[in-house]
Amino acid sequence: MSQTSTLPAPPADGVQFDKAEFADKTPAPACIACQKTIDATYYQINERVVCPDCKEAAAAALTGGSASRRFLRALAWGGLGAFAGAAIWMTITRITGWEIGLVAIVVGLLVGWGVRKGAENRGGWIYQSLAIALTYMAIVATYVPDVHNSFMEAQHFEAVVDVPPDSGAAQSPAAADETVVAANVAPDPGGQEVAAALALPLYVMFLFAVASALPFLALPENLIGLLIIGFALYEAWKMNKRTPLVVSGPFEVTREDAPSATPATPR
Amino acid sequence: MLACPACAQLVHAKRLKALAQQAQAASAAGDSTAALQSWREALELLPEESKQHAQVRATILELSRGIDATSAKSAPSSSARGWWAGIGALLLFIVGKGKLLLLGLTKASTLFSMFLSLGVYWTAFGWKFAAGLVLSLYVHEMGHVAWLRRYGIAASAPMFVPGLGAFVRMGQYPTDAREDARIGLAGPTWGLFAALVFLAAGSFGPFPSGLAIAHVGAWINLFNLLPVWQLDGARGFRALSRPQRWFAAAAIGLAWALNGDGILLLLLGVAVWRACSKDAPAQGDRIAAFQYAALILGLGQLARVH
């Protein structure tokens, strides 16, 4: 499909394409990292111009520092991303009633960005694995309230089913005896508090475990849901790939009016 | 690096000259789309701060606005030549779009990914709904393709991703917000027509699933109108001034009052946020504002169909 019409003479017709023309003078190259103008020496990292200071900083960032501290930072930042992602995922799912693939990608990007920031842009399989674990947890955490509600409903249903029709009217002597026995063997109040305190975290962990298995338990009907989670994991994984640094240089800038570049003299 | 930092020699001088020649030949032949294709490729090979970059960009904008003006002139008018001329123009329009829709299917990547998506949706929703859903997504994407081709912007064929939808990857950026808005809003516009066809098929034809497909198709297009990230709505909103953004938010509010769907509430929240942000241009694009509002109201009503 092409559009035909009587065209005005294009203003770019008389343009020459031998040398670049600039408004004032040939602009000096600037460092892609610190934006400072480069007047003398520069390097190229992955074909991008950097000043000597930033080149040194980039090299140092890939070699120095404490690995465990970096991992903890990645965990903290990634956790923050996971929290934000889960909030967005839950809000949109509740408002619209749909699980949307594009929103899953946003969750993956948030977690991936957090881990990458915490890991100081290192990347690598450890951070990739951390990113996908946090992303998966962010998404399945949003299923926890539904799993809890399902258990409550099931418990309520069982209670209704178990209650005999005449339970409220009269209690059999045997049942009354059982109640007395139960009262006699009940644990002390302090023990009950400890049990309650332990029960809540255990119950939450149990709910989380069920929620984690849910996307797989619902197969094959949930194939699309699993694919949607897959997009989120892929984004988080992709963002934490290790990028190899290809450094070339140093190059000298020697311009006609101020600096002008001379052929590179590799160090 | 596009120019030598020392002598300013353009690295791609030879290619640039060839592209300029091609563009001039296309302009002489009256083919502005072909001319735009060449100039856009040339623009990528020029340093952004150079005078040549500015000159080529100005040429692209002039050609692109010329295309918009030609499209507006060729739109059917009821007063000029009467109803028959209008119907004839409409038929030609439909045949032209139908040809593009068929041509799009000749790309192997589109066809294979389409069948893969169809298979996945089939397992969940049955073949009739799955086929309708995939067709709706395809028409939406071809709306983008039609405008990308018109503006001479390099782009991939539509690719389907099961569970995610479909996408067209642009090889070049639109030159201004107006172009971006036309391309972005073309998807939901074509999607609206696809939903209308399914609505008609469901209401009057022997295809009851058509109603469900119309509902889901309209809903997906509404979601795409969220003015955030890289969604179609964000492309439309880029071209809107602040008062136009409030106008769009008002249209969403009205659609929500009529429909009550949660997606419209989400749209409203994001639109109000974008209307309050400072990135709005002083001079907005009136066509984009009305197109966005019409899409919201039309799709909002269609999303009520069950």
Coordinates of C-alpha atoms in Angstrom, one line a residue:
Chain A
M1 CA 0.0 0.0 0.0
S2 CA 1.5 3.3 -0.9
Q3 CA 0.2 6.8 -0.8
T4 CA 0.4 8.9 -4.1
S5 CA 0.0 12.6 -4.3
T6 CA 1.6 15.7 -5.9
L7 CA 4.5 16.4 -3.6
P8 CA 6.2 19.6 -2.8
A9 CA 10.0 19.7 -3.5
P10 CA 11.4 18.1 -0.4
P11 CA 13.7 20.5 1.5
A12 CA 16.3 17.7 2.1
D13 CA 16.9 17.5 -1.7
G14 CA 20.0 19.8 -1.7
V15 CA 21.6 18.3 1.4
Q16 CA 25.1 17.0 1.1
F17 CA 25.9 13.7 2.8
D18 CA 29.7 13.7 2.9
K19 CA 30.4 15.6 6.1
A20 CA 28.2 16.2 9.1
E21 CA 27.5 19.9 9.6
F22 CA 26.8 21.2 13.1
A23 CA 25.3 24.5 14.2
D24 CA 28.5 25.8 16.0
K25 CA 31.4 23.5 15.6
T26 CA 32.0 19.7 15.7
P27 CA 30.6 18.8 19.1
A28 CA 33.1 17.1 21.4
P29 CA 32.1 13.5 22.3
A30 CA 30.6 13.1 25.7
C31 CA 30.9 10.3 28.2
I32 CA 27.7 8.1 28.0
A33 CA 27.9 7.6 31.8
C34 CA 28.8 10.9 33.4
Q35 CA 27.9 13.1 30.4
K36 CA 31.2 15.1 30.7
T37 CA 32.7 16.4 27.5
I38 CA 35.8 14.4 26.4
D39 CA 38.6 16.6 25.4
A40 CA 41.5 14.2 25.2
T41 CA 41.3 10.5 25.8
Y42 CA 38.3 8.2 25.7
Y43 CA 37.4 4.5 25.6
Q44 CA 34.6 2.5 24.1
I45 CA 32.6 0.0 26.2
N46 CA 30.3 -2.1 24.1
E47 CA 30.7 0.6 21.4
R48 CA 29.7 3.5 23.7
V49 CA 32.0 6.3 24.4
V50 CA 33.2 6.6 28.1
C51 CA 35.7 8.8 29.8
P52 CA 38.8 7.1 31.5
D53 CA 37.3 7.6 35.0
C54 CA 34.0 5.9 34.1
K55 CA 35.9 3.1 32.3
E56 CA 37.8 2.5 35.5
A57 CA 34.6 2.6 37.6
A58 CA 32.9 0.1 35.3
A59 CA 35.8 -2.3 35.5
A60 CA 35.9 -1.9 39.3
A61 CA 32.2 -2.6 39.6
L62 CA 32.6 -6.0 38.0
T63 CA 35.5 -7.1 40.2
G64 CA 35.3 -5.5 43.7
G65 CA 32.8 -5.6 46.6
S66 CA 31.4 -8.2 48.9
A67 CA 29.4 -10.9 47.2
S68 CA 27.2 -11.7 50.2
R69 CA 26.4 -8.0 50.8
R70 CA 25.5 -7.6 47.1
F71 CA 23.2 -10.6 47.3
L72 CA 21.4 -9.2 50.3
R73 CA 21.0 -5.9 48.6
A74 CA 19.6 -7.7 45.5
L75 CA 17.2 -9.6 47.8
A76 CA 16.0 -6.4 49.5
W77 CA 15.6 -4.4 46.3
G78 CA 14.1 -7.4 44.5
G79 CA 11.7 -8.0 47.5
L80 CA 10.6 -4.3 47.2
G81 CA 10.0 -4.8 43.5
A82 CA 8.0 -8.0 44.3
F83 CA 5.9 -6.2 46.8
A84 CA 5.1 -3.4 44.4
G85 CA 4.5 -6.0 41.6
A86 CA 2.1 -8.0 43.7
A87 CA 0.2 -4.9 44.7
I88 CA -0.2 -3.9 41.0
W89 CA -1.1 -7.5 40.0
M90 CA -3.7 -7.8 42.8
T91 CA -5.2 -4.4 42.2
I92 CA -5.7 -4.9 38.4
T93 CA -6.9 -8.5 38.8
R94 CA -9.5 -7.5 41.5
I95 CA -10.7 -4.4 39.5
T96 CA -11.0 -6.2 36.1
G97 CA -11.5 -9.8 37.1
W98 CA -8.8 -10.9 34.6
E99 CA -5.2 -12.1 34.8
I100 CA -3.5 -10.1 32.1
G101 CA -0.2 -11.1 30.4
L102 CA 1.0 -7.5 30.1
V103 CA 0.6 -6.9 33.8
A104 CA 2.6 -10.0 34.5
I105 CA 5.4 -8.6 32.4
V106 CA 5.3 -5.4 34.5
V107 CA 5.7 -7.6 37.7
G108 CA 8.7 -9.3 36.1
L109 CA 10.2 -6.0 35.1
L110 CA 9.8 -4.5 38.6
V111 CA 11.4 -7.5 40.3
G112 CA 14.1 -7.8 37.6
W113 CA 14.9 -4.1 38.0
G114 CA 15.1 -4.3 41.8
V115 CA 17.4 -7.3 41.7
R116 CA 19.6 -5.7 39.1
K117 CA 19.9 -2.5 41.1
G118 CA 20.7 -4.3 44.3
A119 CA 23.3 -6.5 42.5
E120 CA 24.9 -3.3 41.0
N121 CA 24.2 -4.5 37.5
R122 CA 26.3 -7.6 37.9
G123 CA 23.8 -10.1 36.4
G124 CA 24.5 -13.8 36.2
W125 CA 22.6 -17.0 37.0
I126 CA 22.5 -16.4 40.8
Y127 CA 20.7 -13.1 40.4
Q128 CA 18.6 -14.5 37.5
S129 CA 17.4 -17.3 39.8
L130 CA 16.7 -14.9 42.6
A131 CA 14.7 -12.7 40.3
I132 CA 12.5 -15.6 39.0
A133 CA 12.0 -16.9 42.5
L134 CA 10.8 -13.5 43.8
T135 CA 8.7 -12.9 40.7
Y136 CA 6.9 -16.3 41.2
M137 CA 6.4 -15.5 44.9
A138 CA 5.0 -12.1 44.0
I139 CA 2.4 -13.6 41.8
V140 CA 1.4 -16.6 43.8
A141 CA 1.2 -14.4 47.0
T142 CA -1.8 -12.8 45.4
Y143 CA -3.6 -16.2 45.5
V144 CA -3.2 -16.6 49.3
P145 CA -6.4 -14.7 50.2
D146 CA -8.4 -16.8 47.8
V147 CA -6.9 -20.1 49.1
H148 CA -7.7 -18.9 52.7
N149 CA -11.3 -18.1 51.7
S150 CA -11.6 -21.5 50.0
F151 CA -10.5 -23.3 53.2
M152 CA -12.8 -21.2 55.3
E153 CA -15.7 -22.0 53.0
A154 CA -14.9 -25.7 53.0
Q155 CA -14.6 -25.7 56.8
H156 CA -17.9 -24.0 57.2
F157 CA -19.5 -26.4 54.7
E158 CA -18.1 -29.4 56.6
A159 CA -19.4 -27.9 59.9
V160 CA -22.8 -27.5 58.5
V161 CA -22.8 -31.1 57.1
D162 CA -21.4 -32.6 60.3
V163 CA -24.0 -31.0 62.6
P164 CA -26.9 -33.5 63.3
P165 CA -30.4 -32.0 62.7
D166 CA -31.3 -32.3 66.4
S167 CA -28.0 -31.2 67.8
G168 CA -29.4 -27.9 69.2
A169 CA -32.5 -29.5 70.7
A170 CA -31.0 -32.3 72.8
Q171 CA -27.6 -33.7 73.6
S172 CA -27.1 -37.4 74.1
P173 CA -25.7 -38.4 77.5
A174 CA -22.6 -39.9 75.7
A175 CA -21.9 -36.6 73.9
A176 CA -22.3 -34.8 77.2
D177 CA -19.7 -37.1 78.8
E178 CA -17.3 -36.5 75.9
T179 CA -17.6 -32.7 76.4
V180 CA -16.7 -33.1 80.1
V181 CA -13.7 -35.3 79.2
A182 CA -12.6 -32.8 76.6
A183 CA -12.8 -30.0 79.1
N184 CA -10.8 -32.0 81.6
V185 CA -7.9 -32.7 79.2
A186 CA -7.7 -29.1 77.6
P187 CA -4.2 -27.6 77.8
D188 CA -3.4 -24.7 80.0
P189 CA -4.1 -21.1 78.7
G190 CA -0.4 -20.3 78.3
G191 CA 0.1 -23.4 76.1
Q192 CA -2.9 -22.3 74.0
E193 CA -1.3 -18.9 73.4
V194 CA 1.9 -20.5 72.3
A195 CA 0.1 -22.9 70.0
A196 CA -2.0 -20.0 68.6
A197 CA 1.2 -18.0 68.0
L198 CA 2.8 -20.9 66.2
A199 CA -0.3 -21.8 64.4
L200 CA -0.7 -18.5 62.5
P201 CA 2.7 -18.4 60.8
L202 CA 2.4 -22.2 60.0
Y203 CA -1.0 -21.6 58.6
V204 CA 0.3 -18.7 56.4
M205 CA 3.2 -20.9 55.2
F206 CA 0.8 -23.7 54.4
L207 CA -1.5 -21.3 52.5
F208 CA 1.6 -20.0 50.6
A209 CA 2.7 -23.5 49.8
V210 CA -0.8 -24.4 48.4
A211 CA -0.8 -21.1 46.4
S212 CA 2.6 -21.9 45.0
A213 CA 1.4 -25.2 43.7
L214 CA -1.9 -23.9 42.5
P215 CA -0.9 -22.9 38.9
F216 CA 0.3 -26.5 38.3
L217 CA -2.6 -28.1 40.2
A218 CA -5.0 -26.4 37.9
L219 CA -3.5 -27.8 34.7
P220 CA -4.5 -28.4 31.9
E221 CA -7.3 -25.8 32.2
N222 CA -4.8 -23.3 33.5
L223 CA -2.4 -23.5 30.6
I224 CA -2.9 -19.8 29.7
G225 CA -2.4 -18.8 33.4
L226 CA 0.8 -20.7 33.5
L227 CA 2.0 -19.0 30.3
I228 CA 1.2 -15.6 31.8
I229 CA 3.3 -16.4 34.8
G230 CA 6.0 -17.6 32.4
F231 CA 6.2 -14.1 30.7
A232 CA 6.8 -12.5 34.1
L233 CA 9.6 -15.0 34.9
Y234 CA 11.2 -14.5 31.5
E235 CA 11.3 -10.7 31.9
A236 CA 12.9 -11.0 35.4
W237 CA 15.4 -13.6 34.0
K238 CA 16.2 -11.5 31.0
M239 CA 16.9 -8.3 33.0
N240 CA 19.5 -10.0 35.0
K241 CA 21.6 -11.5 32.2
R242 CA 25.3 -10.9 32.6
T243 CA 26.4 -8.4 29.9
P244 CA 30.0 -8.9 28.9
L245 CA 32.0 -5.6 28.8
V246 CA 34.0 -5.2 25.6
V247 CA 36.4 -2.4 26.2
S248 CA 38.4 -0.8 23.4
G249 CA 40.8 2.1 23.5
P250 CA 42.2 4.4 24.6
F251 CA 41.5 6.8 21.7
E252 CA 42.7 10.3 21.4
V253 CA 40.3 13.1 20.5
T254 CA 41.9 15.9 18.3
R255 CA 39.4 18.1 16.6
E256 CA 40.0 20.7 13.9
D257 CA 38.8 23.7 16.0
A258 CA 39.6 22.3 19.5
P259 CA 40.3 18.6 19.9
S260 CA 40.8 16.4 16.8
A261 CA 40.9 12.6 16.9
T262 CA 44.0 10.7 15.9
P263 CA 44.1 7.0 15.2
A264 CA 43.8 4.8 18.3
T265 CA 46.8 3.8 20.2
P266 CA 45.8 0.6 22.1
R267 CA 47.3 0.5 25.5
Chain B
M1 CA 29.3 6.4 15.8
L2 CA 27.8 8.0 12.8
A3 CA 30.4 10.7 12.1
C4 CA 34.1 10.9 12.7
P5 CA 34.8 13.0 15.8
A6 CA 37.8 14.5 14.1
C7 CA 36.8 15.4 10.5
A8 CA 33.0 15.0 10.7
Q9 CA 33.0 12.6 7.8
L10 CA 29.7 10.8 7.7
V11 CA 30.3 7.0 8.2
H12 CA 27.4 6.0 6.0
A13 CA 27.9 8.7 3.3
K14 CA 27.5 6.2 0.4
R15 CA 24.3 4.7 1.7
L16 CA 22.9 8.1 2.6
K17 CA 23.5 9.4 -1.0
A18 CA 21.8 6.3 -2.4
L19 CA 18.8 6.8 -0.1
A20 CA 18.5 10.4 -1.0
Q21 CA 18.4 9.5 -4.6
Q22 CA 15.7 6.9 -4.0
A23 CA 13.6 9.3 -2.0
Q24 CA 13.9 12.0 -4.7
A25 CA 12.9 9.5 -7.4
A26 CA 9.9 8.4 -5.3
S27 CA 8.9 12.1 -4.7
A28 CA 9.1 12.7 -8.4
A29 CA 6.8 9.8 -9.0
G30 CA 4.4 11.1 -6.4
D31 CA 4.9 8.1 -4.1
S32 CA 5.2 9.8 -0.7
T33 CA 5.2 6.5 1.2
A34 CA 8.3 5.2 -0.6
A35 CA 9.9 8.6 -0.2
L36 CA 9.3 8.4 3.5
Q37 CA 10.7 4.9 3.8
S38 CA 14.0 6.1 2.3
W39 CA 14.2 9.3 4.3
R40 CA 13.5 7.5 7.5
E41 CA 16.3 5.0 6.9
A42 CA 18.6 8.0 6.1
L43 CA 17.6 9.7 9.4
E44 CA 18.9 6.8 11.4
L45 CA 22.4 7.2 9.8
L46 CA 22.8 10.8 10.7
P47 CA 24.1 12.3 14.0
E48 CA 21.2 13.8 15.9
E49 CA 22.9 17.2 16.4
S50 CA 23.7 17.6 12.7
K51 CA 22.0 20.1 10.4
Q52 CA 21.4 17.2 7.9
H53 CA 19.4 15.3 10.6
A54 CA 17.2 18.4 11.2
Q55 CA 16.7 18.9 7.4
V56 CA 15.8 15.2 6.8
R57 CA 13.5 15.2 9.8
A58 CA 11.7 18.3 8.5
T59 CA 11.2 16.6 5.1
I60 CA 9.8 13.5 6.8
L61 CA 7.3 15.7 8.8
E62 CA 6.2 17.5 5.7
L63 CA 5.6 14.3 3.7
S64 CA 3.8 12.7 6.7
R65 CA 1.5 15.7 7.2
G66 CA 0.9 15.6 3.4
I67 CA -0.3 12.0 3.8
D68 CA -2.7 12.9 6.6
A69 CA -4.1 15.8 4.5
T70 CA -4.5 13.4 1.5
S71 CA -6.3 10.9 3.7
A72 CA -8.7 13.6 5.0
K73 CA -9.5 14.8 1.5
S74 CA -10.2 11.3 0.2
A75 CA -12.6 10.5 3.0
P76 CA -16.2 10.0 1.7
S77 CA -18.4 13.1 2.0
S78 CA -22.1 13.0 1.8
S79 CA -22.5 16.4 0.3
A80 CA -20.0 16.3 -2.5
R81 CA -21.2 13.5 -4.8
G82 CA -24.1 12.2 -3.0
W83 CA -24.9 8.9 -1.4
W84 CA -23.7 6.7 -4.3
A85 CA -20.2 8.2 -4.3
G86 CA -20.1 7.7 -0.6
I87 CA -21.1 4.1 -0.8
G88 CA -18.6 3.5 -3.6
A89 CA -15.8 5.0 -1.6
L90 CA -16.8 2.9 1.4
L91 CA -16.8 -0.3 -0.6
L92 CA -13.4 0.6 -2.1
F93 CA -12.2 1.3 1.5
I94 CA -13.4 -2.1 2.7
V95 CA -11.9 -3.9 -0.3
G96 CA -8.6 -2.1 0.3
K97 CA -8.5 -3.1 4.0
G98 CA -9.7 -6.6 3.2
K99 CA -6.8 -7.0 0.8
L100 CA -4.3 -5.8 3.5
L101 CA -5.8 -8.3 6.0
L102 CA -5.3 -11.2 3.5
L103 CA -1.8 -10.0 2.6
G104 CA -0.9 -10.1 6.3
L105 CA -1.6 -13.8 6.4
T106 CA 1.0 -14.5 3.8
K107 CA 3.8 -14.0 6.4
A108 CA 4.8 -17.4 7.8
S109 CA 5.7 -16.0 11.2
T110 CA 2.2 -14.5 11.5
L111 CA 0.5 -17.6 10.4
F112 CA 2.4 -20.1 12.5
S113 CA 2.2 -18.0 15.7
M114 CA -1.5 -17.4 15.0
F115 CA -2.1 -21.2 14.8
L116 CA -0.1 -21.7 18.0
S117 CA -2.3 -19.2 19.8
L118 CA -5.4 -20.7 18.3
G119 CA -4.4 -24.1 19.7
V120 CA -3.8 -22.7 23.2
Y121 CA -7.0 -20.7 23.4
W122 CA -8.9 -23.7 21.9
T123 CA -7.9 -25.9 24.9
A124 CA -9.4 -23.3 27.3
F125 CA -12.4 -21.8 25.4
G126 CA -13.3 -24.1 22.5
W127 CA -12.5 -23.6 18.8
K128 CA -15.2 -21.1 17.9
F129 CA -14.4 -18.6 20.6
A130 CA -10.6 -19.2 20.1
A131 CA -10.9 -18.5 16.3
G132 CA -12.9 -15.3 16.9
L133 CA -10.5 -14.1 19.6
V134 CA -7.4 -14.7 17.4
L135 CA -9.2 -12.9 14.5
S136 CA -10.0 -9.9 16.7
L137 CA -6.4 -9.7 17.8
Y138 CA -5.2 -10.0 14.2
V139 CA -7.5 -7.2 12.9
H140 CA -6.3 -5.0 15.8
E141 CA -2.6 -5.5 14.8
M142 CA -3.3 -5.0 11.2
G143 CA -4.7 -1.6 12.1
H144 CA -1.2 -0.6 13.3
V145 CA 0.4 -2.2 10.3
A146 CA -1.8 -0.2 7.9
W147 CA -0.7 3.1 9.4
L148 CA 2.9 2.1 9.8
R149 CA 3.0 1.2 6.1
R150 CA 1.3 4.5 5.2
Y151 CA 4.0 6.5 7.1
G152 CA 6.8 4.3 5.6
I153 CA 7.9 3.1 9.0
A154 CA 9.7 -0.2 9.0
A155 CA 8.0 -2.8 11.2
S156 CA 7.7 -6.6 11.7
A157 CA 4.7 -8.6 10.7
P158 CA 2.2 -9.3 13.5
M159 CA 3.4 -12.0 15.9
F160 CA 1.1 -13.8 18.3
V161 CA 2.1 -14.8 21.8
P162 CA -0.4 -17.2 23.4
G163 CA -1.7 -15.8 26.7
L164 CA -0.3 -12.4 25.9
G165 CA -2.0 -11.3 22.7
A166 CA -0.1 -10.1 19.6
F167 CA 2.4 -7.4 18.7
V168 CA 4.1 -5.6 15.9
R169 CA 7.7 -4.6 16.5
M170 CA 8.6 -1.2 15.0
G171 CA 12.0 -0.9 13.4
Q172 CA 11.9 2.9 13.5
Y173 CA 10.4 5.5 15.8
P174 CA 7.6 7.8 14.6
T175 CA 8.9 11.3 14.0
D176 CA 6.4 13.1 16.2
A177 CA 3.6 12.6 18.6
R178 CA 0.9 13.0 15.9
E179 CA 2.3 10.0 13.9
D180 CA 2.6 8.0 17.1
A181 CA -1.0 8.7 18.0
R182 CA -2.3 7.8 14.5
I183 CA -0.4 4.5 14.6
G184 CA -1.3 3.7 18.2
L185 CA -5.0 4.4 18.0
A186 CA -5.4 2.6 14.6
G187 CA -5.2 -0.7 16.5
P188 CA -8.2 -0.1 18.8
T189 CA -10.1 1.5 15.9
W190 CA -9.8 -1.6 13.7
G191 CA -10.5 -3.7 16.8
L192 CA -13.7 -1.7 17.3
F193 CA -14.8 -2.6 13.8
A194 CA -13.9 -6.3 14.3
A195 CA -16.0 -6.3 17.5
L196 CA -18.9 -4.7 15.6
V197 CA -18.7 -7.4 13.0
F198 CA -18.8 -10.1 15.6
L199 CA -21.7 -8.3 17.4
A200 CA -23.7 -8.3 14.1
A201 CA -22.8 -12.0 13.5
G202 CA -23.9 -12.9 17.1
S203 CA -27.1 -10.8 17.0
F204 CA -28.4 -11.4 13.5
G205 CA -26.3 -14.3 12.1
P206 CA -26.0 -18.0 13.0
F207 CA -23.0 -17.4 15.3
P208 CA -24.0 -17.0 19.0
S209 CA -20.4 -17.0 20.1
G210 CA -20.1 -13.7 18.2
L211 CA -21.5 -11.8 21.2
A212 CA -19.0 -13.2 23.6
I213 CA -16.2 -12.5 21.1
A214 CA -17.5 -8.9 20.6
H215 CA -17.5 -8.4 24.4
V216 CA -14.0 -9.8 25.0
G217 CA -12.6 -8.0 21.9
A218 CA -14.0 -4.7 23.0
W219 CA -12.6 -5.3 26.5
I220 CA -9.1 -6.1 25.2
N221 CA -9.1 -3.0 23.1
L222 CA -10.3 -0.9 26.1
F223 CA -7.4 -2.3 28.1
N224 CA -5.0 -1.3 25.3
L225 CA -6.3 2.3 25.7
L226 CA -4.8 2.6 29.1
P227 CA -2.6 5.7 28.8
V228 CA 0.5 4.1 30.3
W229 CA 3.8 2.4 29.4
Q230 CA 3.9 1.3 25.7
L231 CA 0.1 0.6 25.3
D232 CA -1.9 2.2 22.5
G233 CA -3.6 4.6 24.8
A234 CA -0.2 6.0 25.9
R235 CA 0.7 6.6 22.2
G236 CA -2.6 8.5 21.8
F237 CA -2.1 10.5 25.0
R238 CA 1.4 11.6 24.0
A239 CA -0.2 13.9 21.4
L240 CA -2.9 15.4 23.7
S241 CA -2.6 18.7 25.5
R242 CA -3.6 19.0 29.1
P243 CA -7.2 20.2 28.4
Q244 CA -7.6 17.4 25.8
R245 CA -6.4 14.8 28.4
W246 CA -9.1 16.1 30.8
F247 CA -11.6 15.8 27.9
A248 CA -10.5 12.2 27.4
A249 CA -10.8 11.5 31.1
A250 CA -14.3 12.9 31.0
A251 CA -15.2 10.6 28.1
I252 CA -13.9 7.7 30.3
G253 CA -16.0 8.9 33.2
L254 CA -19.1 9.0 31.0
A255 CA -18.4 5.5 29.7
W256 CA -18.0 4.2 33.2
A257 CA -21.2 5.8 34.3
L258 CA -22.9 4.0 31.4
N259 CA -21.1 0.7 31.7
G260 CA -19.7 0.3 35.3
D261 CA -16.9 -2.1 34.2
G262 CA -13.9 -2.0 36.4
I263 CA -11.5 -1.6 33.5
L264 CA -13.0 1.9 32.9
L265 CA -12.4 2.8 36.5
L266 CA -8.7 1.8 36.0
L267 CA -8.6 3.8 32.8
L268 CA -10.1 6.8 34.5
G269 CA -7.5 6.7 37.3
V270 CA -4.6 6.5 34.9
A271 CA -6.0 9.2 32.6
V272 CA -6.5 11.6 35.5
W273 CA -2.9 10.9 36.6
R274 CA -1.7 11.6 33.0
A275 CA -3.8 14.8 32.8
C276 CA -2.1 16.1 36.0
S277 CA 1.4 15.2 34.8
K278 CA 3.6 17.9 33.2
D279 CA 4.5 16.0 30.0
A280 CA 1.6 17.2 28.0
P281 CA 2.4 19.3 24.9
A282 CA 1.1 22.9 24.8
Q283 CA -0.5 22.3 21.3
G284 CA -2.4 19.1 21.3
D285 CA -3.8 17.0 18.4
R286 CA -7.5 17.5 18.1
I287 CA -8.1 14.4 15.9
A288 CA -6.3 12.2 18.4
A289 CA -8.4 13.6 21.2
F290 CA -11.7 12.9 19.5
Q291 CA -10.6 9.6 18.2
Y292 CA -9.6 8.5 21.7
A293 CA -12.9 9.7 23.3
A294 CA -15.0 8.0 20.5
L295 CA -13.1 4.8 21.0
I296 CA -13.7 4.8 24.7
L297 CA -17.4 5.4 24.3
G298 CA -17.8 2.9 21.5
L299 CA -15.8 0.1 23.1
G300 CA -17.3 0.9 26.5
Q301 CA -20.8 0.2 25.1
L302 CA -19.6 -2.9 23.2
A303 CA -18.0 -4.3 26.3
R304 CA -21.5 -4.4 27.9
V305 CA -22.6 -7.0 25.3
H306 CA -22.9 -10.5 26.8

